[in-house]
XYZ file of C-alpha atoms in Angstrom:
725
model
C 25.672 -26.238 -18.762
C 23.688 -28.750 -16.553
C 23.892 -32.441 -17.730
C 20.424 -33.290 -19.155
C 18.940 -29.821 -19.128
C 16.318 -29.040 -21.814
C 17.427 -26.817 -24.519
C 15.429 -24.702 -27.146
C 16.698 -23.232 -30.290
C 15.116 -20.337 -32.127
C 16.051 -19.134 -35.602
C 14.521 -15.869 -36.410
C 15.615 -12.638 -38.286
C 17.253 -9.719 -36.067
C 14.120 -7.299 -35.271
C 13.851 -3.735 -34.528
C 10.603 -2.234 -33.494
C 10.427 -0.772 -36.991
C 11.154 -4.148 -38.844
C 8.864 -6.192 -36.825
C 5.911 -3.645 -37.390
C 6.683 -4.097 -41.134
C 6.668 -7.746 -41.108
C 3.885 -8.484 -38.783
C 0.399 -6.539 -38.949
C -1.091 -5.392 -35.740
C -4.477 -5.892 -34.738
C -6.412 -2.653 -34.770
C -8.328 -2.025 -31.526
C -10.969 0.615 -31.206
C -10.296 2.431 -27.997
C -13.517 3.789 -26.202
C -13.871 7.451 -25.525
C -14.893 9.005 -22.146
C -18.330 9.710 -23.767
C -18.565 5.986 -24.873
C -17.550 4.817 -21.146
C -20.435 7.224 -19.903
C -22.951 5.983 -22.315
C -22.151 2.198 -21.411
C -22.120 3.094 -17.945
C -25.828 4.546 -18.012
C -27.057 1.819 -20.499
C -29.452 -0.573 -19.029
C -31.053 -3.762 -20.369
C -32.484 -6.767 -18.670
C -28.996 -8.751 -18.413
C -27.273 -6.076 -16.678
C -30.358 -5.222 -14.425
C -30.120 -8.838 -13.478
C -26.346 -8.683 -12.518
C -26.797 -5.195 -10.648
C -29.351 -7.066 -8.503
C -26.951 -9.788 -7.860
C -24.265 -7.517 -6.990
C -26.094 -5.582 -4.604
C -27.921 -8.287 -3.075
C -25.070 -10.988 -2.755
C -27.382 -13.186 -0.406
C -29.307 -14.059 -3.867
C -26.256 -15.520 -5.145
C -25.230 -18.035 -2.278
C -28.647 -18.723 -0.773
C -29.638 -20.461 -4.099
C -26.826 -22.974 -3.729
C -27.291 -23.280 0.074
C -26.892 -27.026 1.221
C -29.277 -27.388 3.900
C -28.543 -30.766 4.850
C -24.683 -30.148 4.878
C -24.416 -26.591 6.309
C -27.502 -25.767 8.122
C -26.404 -27.817 11.379
C -23.067 -26.228 11.130
C -24.185 -22.928 10.789
C -26.487 -23.289 14.007
C -23.647 -24.457 15.987
C -21.588 -21.703 14.819
C -24.105 -19.027 15.061
C -24.754 -20.119 18.706
C -21.185 -19.907 19.739
C -20.499 -16.572 17.922
C -23.571 -15.042 19.535
C -22.398 -15.826 22.883
C -18.969 -14.408 22.158
C -20.519 -11.394 20.440
C -22.815 -10.548 23.679
C -19.779 -10.584 25.722
C -17.473 -8.590 23.412
C -20.449 -5.910 22.701
C -20.583 -5.340 26.635
C -16.817 -5.159 26.868
C -15.842 -3.349 23.830
C -18.576 -0.680 24.737
C -16.256 0.312 27.582
C -13.980 1.632 24.976
C -16.348 3.850 23.351
C -17.151 5.395 26.977
C -21.033 4.436 26.643
C -23.074 2.542 28.745
C -22.499 -1.127 28.373
C -25.725 -2.377 26.888
C -25.395 -0.313 23.742
C -22.609 -2.599 22.587
C -25.482 -5.352 22.260
C -27.363 -3.083 19.650
C -23.971 -2.730 17.592
C -23.617 -6.699 17.561
C -27.297 -6.691 16.292
C -28.554 -4.187 13.771
C -25.353 -4.130 11.598
C -25.350 -7.942 11.137
C -29.023 -7.823 9.814
C -27.986 -5.587 7.046
C -24.737 -7.392 6.241
C -26.393 -10.768 5.921
C -28.105 -9.264 2.907
C -25.497 -6.922 1.325
C -22.323 -8.506 2.388
C -19.917 -10.768 0.171
C -18.126 -12.614 2.555
C -19.522 -15.630 4.386
C -17.410 -15.787 7.243
C -16.717 -12.618 8.876
C -18.575 -11.689 12.227
C -19.813 -8.382 11.738
C -20.282 -6.134 15.163
C -17.924 -3.865 17.412
C -14.216 -3.973 16.482
C -11.926 -2.533 19.470
C -9.963 -0.086 17.354
C -13.103 1.553 16.018
C -14.509 1.901 19.697
C -11.576 3.503 20.904
C -11.869 6.025 18.154
C -15.086 6.591 18.682
C -14.349 6.952 22.564
C -11.928 9.540 21.710
C -14.318 11.848 19.755
C -17.080 11.301 22.593
C -14.500 12.321 25.323
C -13.654 15.542 23.082
C -17.199 16.403 22.791
C -18.765 15.225 25.964
C -16.121 15.232 28.879
C -16.425 12.314 31.350
C -17.143 14.492 34.246
C -19.842 16.783 34.994
C -17.924 19.720 36.105
C -15.769 19.884 32.882
C -16.828 22.177 30.127
C -17.569 21.145 26.888
C -15.134 21.961 24.141
C -18.150 22.933 21.707
C -21.393 24.130 22.280
C -23.985 21.872 20.534
C -27.785 22.974 20.380
C -28.940 19.036 20.188
C -27.193 18.720 23.793
C -30.007 20.913 25.379
C -32.211 18.748 27.691
C -30.171 15.436 27.487
C -27.935 13.898 30.378
C -24.323 12.923 30.059
C -25.093 9.485 28.543
C -27.513 10.641 26.093
C -25.207 13.256 24.917
C -22.473 10.574 24.515
C -24.770 8.176 22.483
C -25.701 10.904 20.300
C -22.465 11.839 19.465
C -21.389 8.109 19.084
C -24.283 7.546 16.835
C -23.927 10.635 14.696
C -20.356 9.962 14.018
C -21.055 6.275 13.124
C -23.844 7.553 10.418
C -21.395 9.928 9.048
C -18.789 7.048 8.569
C -21.491 4.954 7.015
C -22.459 7.725 4.642
C -18.696 8.056 3.468
C -18.125 4.150 3.038
C -21.629 4.165 0.993
C -20.274 7.046 -1.064
C -17.095 5.388 -1.700
C -18.593 1.838 -2.713
C -21.236 3.767 -5.099
C -18.305 5.709 -6.754
C -16.167 2.526 -6.835
C -13.523 3.736 -5.063
C -12.671 0.682 -2.818
C -9.128 0.623 -4.145
C -8.274 3.409 -1.528
C -7.678 0.658 0.997
C -4.842 -0.552 -1.109
C -3.035 2.646 0.215
C -2.921 0.908 3.578
C -0.492 -1.653 3.420
C -0.193 -4.979 5.875
C 2.805 -3.411 7.482
C 0.861 -0.148 7.995
C -2.267 -1.916 9.205
C 0.107 -4.082 11.601
C 1.700 -1.036 13.324
C -1.502 0.904 13.537
C -3.415 -2.021 15.168
C -0.415 -2.811 17.506
C -0.669 1.030 18.476
C -4.370 0.782 19.112
C -3.896 -2.316 21.235
C -1.522 -0.335 23.387
C -4.245 2.461 23.835
C -6.878 -0.269 24.676
C -4.765 -1.747 27.154
C -4.108 1.600 28.875
C -7.600 2.563 28.549
C -8.825 -0.841 30.368
C -6.351 -0.246 33.219
C -9.190 1.943 35.049
C -11.576 -0.878 35.189
C -8.684 -3.589 35.963
C -7.774 -1.457 38.908
C -11.047 -0.017 39.909
C -9.963 3.578 39.506
C -11.960 6.677 38.658
C -9.784 7.968 35.565
C -11.712 10.733 33.293
C -11.299 10.001 29.475
C -8.697 12.050 27.560
C -8.507 12.577 23.935
C -6.107 14.046 21.484
C -2.121 14.041 21.165
C -0.336 12.558 24.173
C -3.641 11.456 25.841
C -2.162 7.995 26.705
C 0.893 9.696 28.542
C -1.535 11.975 30.428
C -3.929 8.923 31.421
C -0.742 6.980 32.678
C 0.006 9.754 34.813
C -3.338 9.983 36.426
C -3.485 6.228 36.939
C -0.060 6.310 38.713
C -0.993 9.353 40.687
C -4.080 7.399 41.909
C -2.365 3.959 42.149
C -2.732 3.894 45.909
C -6.630 3.957 45.661
C -6.515 0.671 43.617
C -9.471 -1.452 44.482
C -7.927 -4.832 45.438
C -11.055 -6.758 44.702
C -11.066 -5.515 40.935
C -7.510 -6.521 40.575
C -7.846 -10.341 42.152
C -10.946 -10.818 39.833
C -9.318 -9.252 36.636
C -5.898 -11.319 37.376
C -8.022 -14.582 38.015
C -9.866 -13.963 34.523
C -6.900 -13.016 32.568
C -4.787 -16.256 33.887
C -7.746 -18.744 33.388
C -8.782 -17.102 29.988
C -5.105 -17.105 28.797
C -4.458 -20.685 29.623
C -7.764 -22.183 27.970
C -7.376 -20.036 24.954
C -3.787 -21.516 24.489
C -5.377 -25.052 24.860
C -7.878 -24.081 22.162
C -5.041 -23.079 19.839
C -2.813 -26.131 20.425
C -5.705 -28.750 20.469
C -8.032 -27.134 17.728
C -7.741 -30.116 15.454
C -9.015 -32.545 18.329
C -11.467 -30.082 19.682
C -15.058 -30.035 18.008
C -15.576 -26.533 18.871
C -13.379 -24.079 20.944
C -14.048 -23.936 24.612
C -16.166 -20.698 25.050
C -14.051 -19.797 28.197
C -14.759 -15.946 28.023
C -18.688 -16.852 28.535
C -18.029 -19.351 31.100
C -16.030 -17.126 33.006
C -18.490 -14.427 32.598
C -21.298 -16.367 33.977
C -19.317 -17.552 36.958
C -18.330 -13.863 37.618
C -21.724 -13.012 37.496
C -23.077 -15.498 40.049
C -20.231 -14.682 42.600
C -20.820 -11.298 42.266
C -24.557 -11.459 42.859
C -23.948 -14.115 45.700
C -21.455 -11.953 47.565
C -22.635 -8.637 46.801
C -19.221 -7.390 45.479
C -20.984 -3.899 44.591
C -21.951 -3.121 48.084
C -19.080 -4.914 50.126
C -16.189 -4.153 48.137
C -17.209 -1.058 46.010
C -16.480 -2.350 42.617
C -18.063 -1.050 39.800
C -20.577 -3.240 37.811
C -22.539 -3.204 34.494
C -25.722 -2.182 36.300
C -29.420 -2.492 34.839
C -29.665 -3.412 31.322
C -32.915 -2.180 29.833
C -35.081 -4.410 27.953
C -35.676 -4.068 24.363
C -34.361 -1.646 21.719
C -34.939 1.897 21.874
C -36.723 3.974 19.227
C -34.836 5.056 16.153
C -32.920 8.501 16.418
C -31.831 10.917 13.746
C -28.226 12.105 13.586
C -27.247 15.688 14.439
C -25.696 17.720 11.656
C -24.133 19.901 14.104
C -22.105 16.805 15.225
C -21.294 16.289 11.590
C -19.357 19.403 11.416
C -17.059 18.687 14.472
C -16.613 15.186 13.729
C -15.782 14.958 9.808
C -11.977 14.567 10.269
C -12.503 11.623 12.815
C -15.212 9.880 10.636
C -13.048 9.381 7.651
C -10.394 7.348 9.235
C -12.724 5.481 10.995
C -14.586 4.368 7.580
C -11.398 3.615 6.216
C -9.673 1.518 9.227
C -13.253 -0.223 9.769
C -13.510 -1.269 5.998
C -9.754 -2.182 5.710
C -9.669 -4.499 8.699
C -13.111 -6.228 7.687
C -11.872 -6.533 3.947
C -8.327 -7.904 5.002
C -9.909 -10.610 7.251
C -12.788 -11.476 4.679
C -10.004 -11.669 1.935
C -8.019 -14.555 3.971
C -11.390 -16.502 4.420
C -12.390 -16.246 0.989
C -8.979 -17.419 -0.301
C -9.204 -20.402 2.215
C -12.706 -21.218 1.147
C -12.655 -20.484 -2.582
C -14.927 -17.800 -3.261
C -14.652 -14.056 -4.422
C -15.311 -10.868 -2.436
C -15.980 -7.473 -3.917
C -14.416 -4.422 -2.305
C -16.910 -2.097 -3.668
C -19.672 -3.972 -2.505
C -18.093 -4.533 0.940
C -17.958 -0.794 1.228
C -21.863 -0.643 0.372
C -22.433 -3.172 2.927
C -20.699 -1.483 5.710
C -22.183 1.947 4.877
C -25.539 0.748 4.857
C -25.032 -1.326 7.943
C -23.401 1.728 9.975
C -26.321 3.926 8.813
C -28.791 1.694 9.933
C -27.465 0.922 12.847
C -26.520 4.466 14.180
C -30.255 5.072 13.477
C -31.021 2.719 16.248
C -28.143 4.255 18.676
C -25.370 1.658 17.855
C -21.772 2.736 17.092
C -19.287 1.874 14.079
C -19.072 -1.749 13.136
C -16.214 -3.667 11.491
C -15.383 -7.224 12.297
C -13.284 -8.531 15.436
C -10.548 -10.906 14.657
C -11.034 -13.314 17.270
C -15.107 -13.258 16.926
C -14.552 -14.107 13.133
C -12.240 -17.021 14.177
C -14.884 -18.436 16.245
C -17.568 -18.197 13.492
C -15.204 -19.766 10.890
C -13.760 -22.500 13.085
C -16.804 -23.705 14.671
C -18.188 -24.723 11.529
C -19.760 -21.683 9.845
C -20.409 -21.890 6.200
C -22.208 -18.699 5.495
C -23.686 -15.612 6.814
C -26.609 -17.818 8.221
C -24.474 -18.124 11.154
C -23.967 -14.469 11.557
C -27.701 -14.120 11.438
C -28.257 -16.755 14.303
C -25.665 -14.855 16.173
C -27.755 -11.396 16.050
C -30.746 -13.688 17.109
C -28.890 -14.875 20.337
C -27.731 -11.177 21.053
C -31.426 -10.350 20.578
C -32.627 -12.739 23.115
C -30.215 -11.443 25.629
C -31.302 -8.160 24.986
C -34.926 -8.750 25.309
C -34.985 -11.758 28.095
C -31.561 -12.330 29.501
C -30.159 -8.999 30.079
C -31.005 -8.597 33.693
C -28.650 -11.470 34.425
C -25.675 -9.524 33.515
C -26.335 -6.742 36.043
C -23.980 -7.832 38.627
C -21.404 -8.203 36.245
C -17.984 -6.402 37.327
C -16.755 -4.276 34.883
C -12.968 -5.478 35.693
C -14.205 -8.642 34.244
C -14.939 -7.129 30.874
C -11.588 -4.960 31.032
C -9.796 -8.304 31.747
C -11.471 -10.178 28.706
C -10.564 -7.142 26.353
C -6.741 -7.170 27.545
C -6.718 -11.118 27.010
C -8.233 -10.564 23.511
C -5.238 -8.068 22.728
C -2.662 -10.911 22.683
C -2.776 -11.225 18.774
C -2.356 -7.558 18.494
C 0.276 -7.074 20.854
C 2.376 -9.992 19.336
C 2.625 -8.065 16.320
C 5.828 -6.598 17.604
C 7.704 -9.870 16.593
C 7.435 -8.708 13.081
C 9.871 -5.768 13.714
C 13.060 -8.074 13.657
C 11.789 -9.795 10.644
C 10.928 -6.617 8.705
C 14.237 -5.246 9.628
C 15.923 -8.122 8.042
C 13.833 -8.440 4.985
C 12.768 -4.911 4.245
C 14.152 -1.915 6.120
C 11.846 0.719 4.617
C 8.707 -1.421 5.509
C 10.183 -1.785 9.005
C 10.302 2.032 9.446
C 6.961 2.579 8.042
C 5.596 0.109 11.027
C 7.687 1.694 13.573
C 6.820 5.339 12.594
C 2.952 4.415 12.138
C 2.929 2.476 15.520
C 4.920 5.569 17.578
C 3.083 8.250 16.051
C -0.250 6.351 16.594
C 0.608 5.729 20.234
C 1.787 9.305 20.927
C -0.494 11.527 18.775
C -3.560 9.562 18.706
C -5.071 6.910 16.325
C -6.370 9.595 13.798
C -3.106 11.438 13.518
C -0.950 8.333 13.735
C -2.874 7.078 10.792
C -2.288 10.170 8.702
C 1.519 10.419 9.712
C 1.745 6.285 8.618
C 0.018 6.941 5.327
C 2.590 9.691 4.552
C 5.324 7.800 5.644
C 4.099 5.033 3.472
C 3.749 6.994 0.226
C 7.056 8.815 0.910
C 9.016 5.427 1.197
C 7.338 4.409 -2.213
C 8.246 7.833 -3.855
C 11.944 7.432 -2.629
C 12.106 3.863 -3.994
C 10.805 4.976 -7.169
C 12.507 8.038 -7.328
C 15.719 6.381 -6.542
C 15.691 2.827 -7.778
C 18.764 0.281 -8.077
C 20.136 0.829 -11.348
C 22.626 -1.595 -12.777
C 24.939 -2.250 -15.923
C 24.171 -5.587 -17.471
C 26.298 -8.241 -19.112
C 25.765 -11.110 -21.392
C 25.877 -14.450 -19.417
C 28.539 -16.326 -21.577
C 26.851 -18.320 -24.325
C 23.288 -17.548 -23.729
C 20.944 -14.595 -24.703
C 20.546 -13.870 -21.155
C 21.691 -10.631 -19.464
C 22.221 -10.188 -15.809
C 23.654 -7.456 -13.487
C 27.644 -7.755 -14.173
C 28.410 -7.464 -10.523
C 26.602 -10.700 -9.652
C 28.213 -13.204 -12.021
C 31.379 -14.526 -12.953
C 31.024 -15.977 -16.299
C 30.162 -12.932 -18.359
C 30.591 -11.237 -21.578
C 31.078 -7.689 -22.682
C 31.850 -6.337 -26.111
C 34.300 -3.604 -26.070
C 32.721 -0.206 -26.245
C 29.045 -1.232 -25.412
C 27.256 -0.652 -22.070
C 23.853 -1.748 -21.236
C 22.072 0.231 -18.542
C 18.959 -1.186 -17.018
C 16.113 1.391 -15.797
C 14.141 -0.490 -13.218
C 11.306 1.960 -12.675
C 8.859 4.410 -14.606
C 10.632 7.429 -15.552
C 8.941 10.770 -14.651
C 9.864 14.320 -13.585
C 11.446 13.529 -10.073
C 13.798 10.944 -11.384
C 14.702 11.846 -14.813
C 17.792 13.722 -13.137
C 18.809 10.638 -11.020
C 19.078 8.668 -14.315
C 21.218 11.248 -16.080
C 23.554 11.139 -13.118
C 23.506 7.359 -13.262
C 24.576 7.487 -16.967
C 27.416 9.975 -16.168
C 28.824 7.493 -13.937
C 29.217 5.310 -16.599
C 32.382 6.821 -17.295
C 31.856 10.038 -19.008
C 29.639 13.177 -19.202
C 28.462 13.963 -22.735
C 27.709 17.632 -21.809
C 31.220 17.838 -20.651
C 32.330 16.716 -23.806
C 30.317 19.163 -25.912
C 31.507 22.100 -23.630
C 35.143 21.309 -24.348
C 34.437 20.968 -28.031
C 32.913 24.362 -28.201
C 35.548 25.865 -25.987
C 37.884 24.112 -28.572
C 36.422 25.974 -31.388
C 36.571 29.348 -29.958
C 40.239 28.583 -29.515
C 40.625 27.516 -33.144
C 39.028 30.558 -34.245
C 41.362 32.651 -32.186
C 44.487 30.900 -33.252
C 43.232 31.183 -36.905
C 42.952 34.979 -36.556
C 46.420 35.279 -35.144
C 47.926 32.948 -37.860
C 49.097 30.613 -35.442
C 47.298 27.288 -36.099
C 48.970 24.904 -38.697
C 47.349 21.779 -39.796
C 46.949 19.139 -42.327
C 44.151 18.501 -44.622
C 43.072 15.480 -42.374
C 43.065 17.163 -39.150
C 41.052 19.896 -40.964
C 38.313 17.319 -41.682
C 38.437 16.156 -38.331
C 37.728 19.660 -36.983
C 34.977 20.386 -39.377
C 33.301 17.115 -38.251
C 33.602 18.125 -34.789
C 32.175 21.666 -35.496
C 29.136 19.629 -37.043
C 28.682 17.489 -34.056
C 28.791 20.194 -31.683
C 26.383 22.394 -33.313
C 28.742 25.196 -34.080
C 29.075 27.404 -36.991
C 31.285 26.126 -39.881
C 34.662 27.803 -40.259
C 34.929 29.638 -43.730
C 37.013 27.599 -46.405
C 39.392 30.826 -46.701
C 40.186 30.460 -43.078
C 41.584 26.996 -43.400
C 45.096 26.320 -44.526
C 46.090 23.070 -45.859
C 49.195 20.783 -46.049
C 50.548 22.009 -42.525
C 50.576 20.059 -39.110
C 48.791 20.827 -35.812
C 50.569 22.741 -33.087
C 51.517 20.984 -30.145
C 49.230 23.365 -28.410
C 45.886 21.448 -29.503
C 47.476 17.946 -29.968
C 48.024 17.626 -26.298
C 44.363 18.324 -25.329
C 42.392 15.232 -26.110
C 39.089 13.711 -24.641
C 38.711 9.956 -24.451
C 35.250 8.305 -24.943
C 34.984 4.729 -23.555
C 32.091 3.429 -25.591
C 30.616 3.711 -29.098
C 27.171 1.997 -28.257
C 24.800 2.294 -25.335
C 21.836 0.273 -24.751
C 18.987 1.220 -22.390
C 16.891 -1.594 -21.241
C 13.192 0.026 -20.969
C 11.425 -3.531 -20.091
C 10.627 -2.078 -16.383
C 9.577 1.449 -17.631
C 5.904 1.526 -17.538
C 5.109 5.079 -18.272
C 7.032 8.527 -19.038
C 5.786 12.032 -18.294
C 6.100 14.969 -20.218
C 9.009 16.214 -18.156
C 10.634 12.957 -18.436
C 10.134 12.866 -22.000
C 11.719 16.113 -22.646
C 14.873 15.046 -20.114
C 15.202 11.837 -22.182
C 15.350 13.617 -25.373
C 17.993 16.139 -24.225
C 20.035 13.334 -22.748
C 20.090 10.922 -25.963
C 20.757 14.380 -28.228
C 23.927 14.880 -25.836
C 25.064 11.072 -26.313
C 24.532 11.037 -29.927
C 26.402 14.465 -30.566
C 29.569 12.820 -28.784
C 29.381 9.867 -31.349
C 27.682 7.335 -29.018
C 25.059 5.302 -30.484
C 22.056 4.608 -28.255
C 19.329 1.639 -28.430
C 16.176 1.442 -26.569
C 15.068 -2.124 -26.104
C 11.927 -4.085 -24.687
C 9.895 -0.629 -24.666
C 6.420 -0.860 -23.857
C 3.797 -0.427 -26.664
C 1.868 2.192 -24.851
C 5.312 4.234 -24.088
C 6.393 3.823 -27.737
C 2.642 5.167 -29.060
C 3.028 8.150 -26.525
C 6.540 9.111 -27.923
C 5.082 9.029 -31.447
C 2.180 11.357 -29.988
C 4.550 13.727 -28.397
C 6.856 14.091 -31.595
C 9.876 12.629 -29.780
C 11.416 11.719 -33.025
C 13.494 14.006 -35.161
C 16.449 14.026 -37.579
C 18.914 12.911 -34.750
C 16.462 10.710 -32.590
C 15.019 8.013 -35.032
C 12.470 5.114 -34.342
C 15.012 2.814 -35.584
C 17.074 3.007 -32.584
C 14.233 0.849 -30.822
C 14.526 -2.765 -30.712
C 12.432 -5.562 -29.567
C 14.958 -7.398 -27.335
C 18.209 -6.646 -25.716
C 19.751 -9.404 -27.724
C 18.395 -8.117 -30.922
C 20.107 -4.893 -30.321
C 23.528 -6.585 -29.015
C 23.651 -8.682 -32.347
C 22.912 -5.409 -34.313
C 25.832 -3.733 -32.615
C 28.172 -6.581 -33.223
C 27.334 -6.681 -36.724
C 27.866 -2.835 -37.238
C 31.101 -2.786 -34.943
C 32.730 -6.240 -35.386
C 36.032 -4.841 -33.883
C 33.845 -5.056 -30.565
C 33.736 -8.837 -30.624
C 36.408 -10.188 -28.313
C 37.307 -13.138 -25.881
C 35.682 -13.310 -22.302
C 36.093 -9.908 -20.730
C 38.956 -9.613 -18.181
C 39.470 -6.099 -16.555
C 43.019 -6.930 -15.715
C 44.193 -8.622 -19.054
C 42.258 -6.852 -21.604
C 43.088 -3.120 -22.090
C 40.056 -0.933 -23.536
C 40.622 0.634 -26.941
C 39.411 4.223 -26.863
C 38.081 6.420 -29.424
C 40.057 9.575 -29.843
C 37.981 13.098 -29.960
C 40.480 15.862 -30.768
C 39.414 19.121 -28.736
């Protein structure tokens, strides 16, 4: 014992579940029926209406506590900084969606307006997210091939009379509208929990694969090569093949511009990270380099002299709203669902980080509603799916943003560029945008460093990461995400189906029980085993637990079979007149017949005052224990199949004279056992005890011969109960 350690002493009676229930009266709680819950859901009063309004419009909640003198200036600075980054990222990420660059400005404006009123996070920057843009680009390439000569895979009526870019915009806005409907439906039906099935490990592997896809997709801009968009499984391999075949046609000017941009932006970003505590605001190096590149490209006429591809004319203002096409819905529903899930999962993960940091709460279901309405509204004005970009949100938070007022101001900056300053970006080389996108992939690509950590800490999680990443790279993001979720669920099932069971022992001199393999100073009474079940018991793992119990040293079913075989032998010998026994042996045989459930022998068939023949005395079966304790502390539920299997196991043990005790059983599990008529003449409620120590003390009181000195496998010989068979 540690010197000076605090101690506690508790004197109380020994409790089984029955005795505890008899002594302490339980509070009766009325459980609501399904009809009660339905009535409550549709009941409305003034208080509930107010709460619903505050829930659907979170802006009302935080605008009432807005501190104008303390927060407004910070939000203005943050909004301007974030707006400049949003303009650049909107143009750059739009290339991933295979759309004209200026549509990225739409996605950086319309969704932000809706999220300002409906969103619960105060710090994320809503707008284009590279992974979603890439997923949209895959759908666009599938339905509208990038080259005029290639036939479309599907015949859509709405495409008639539209040029190539108009068809692509229609596809992108329609799939965005459909993803928004899915998000809105999930939010209304309160199923925001589905994002919990996307673990951090799976999201990390998925976003890393997405970064690889983004990197490959931007090589055509960095190298200045005409590469058609390819979608579907193995698309990344086919794209790389085309790039390597055309590598000799690389535009040197594009390569030089891209390298300069990447080197400068990377260095300045490292400076921002290293000295962020000393800098009042991060240096907006992407914006600075974009302005310089525009000026140089315009001054030296890069488009004419060197043949580089530029952004081109950006129309002023916004286009009229457009209805989505239902025919496109039919062809994109399988891609829209993973877009809805991924967009929400990423945004919710980032929002959760900032909510913990700044001490406020966010609502997952309301976030689904906010992004659903944002995407529906934005898609009506030809924007594509919105989420949040990690780097843009980091800018909004690090520059002092306190609320979504900063987000609203960033949308105003985007609107100003769209209406008045867009023409200044006409000479901007697309290679600059590609270089900016590649540099911003650093955070996602650095997630490869998670592999050694995961392998050392949790191998199954590492397998999920690797399989998700590999499948997403090779098969595409939509199929890769499905494979990742499948592997993740399989890993959970396997861990639940094959948990780490163990035999517990008492830590000497305490009421604490631990795995006997982990400690030296332990105490194990003779003939008593404590078996810990560390997971729920259900149809898939009940047989596993049976096998683990057999590994304790004997198979009760085998004992019963041998007894039945012995009874048949006894009957045969009695008929022949070869059996000789004493009255004591006769009693033991009758007991054995009772325990094995066989039919009793007639008294006229039983001779007396004789001795056993050597033919039977040599056939004995040894049982190592008289009491078995099952620790149910971690068993949260049992299904019907497990309940039947457990009942069979307990009866087998009881019939070979092993007393079974179940401890720390959850109240709801115990209630289910009563409801399902689990108990009978053999299995009684008295076998359930409150704690493990209660059961152990009961066993030692009932079997005082089990009390011994400290257990030693080498010095202490096990005493065995002899069963004649």
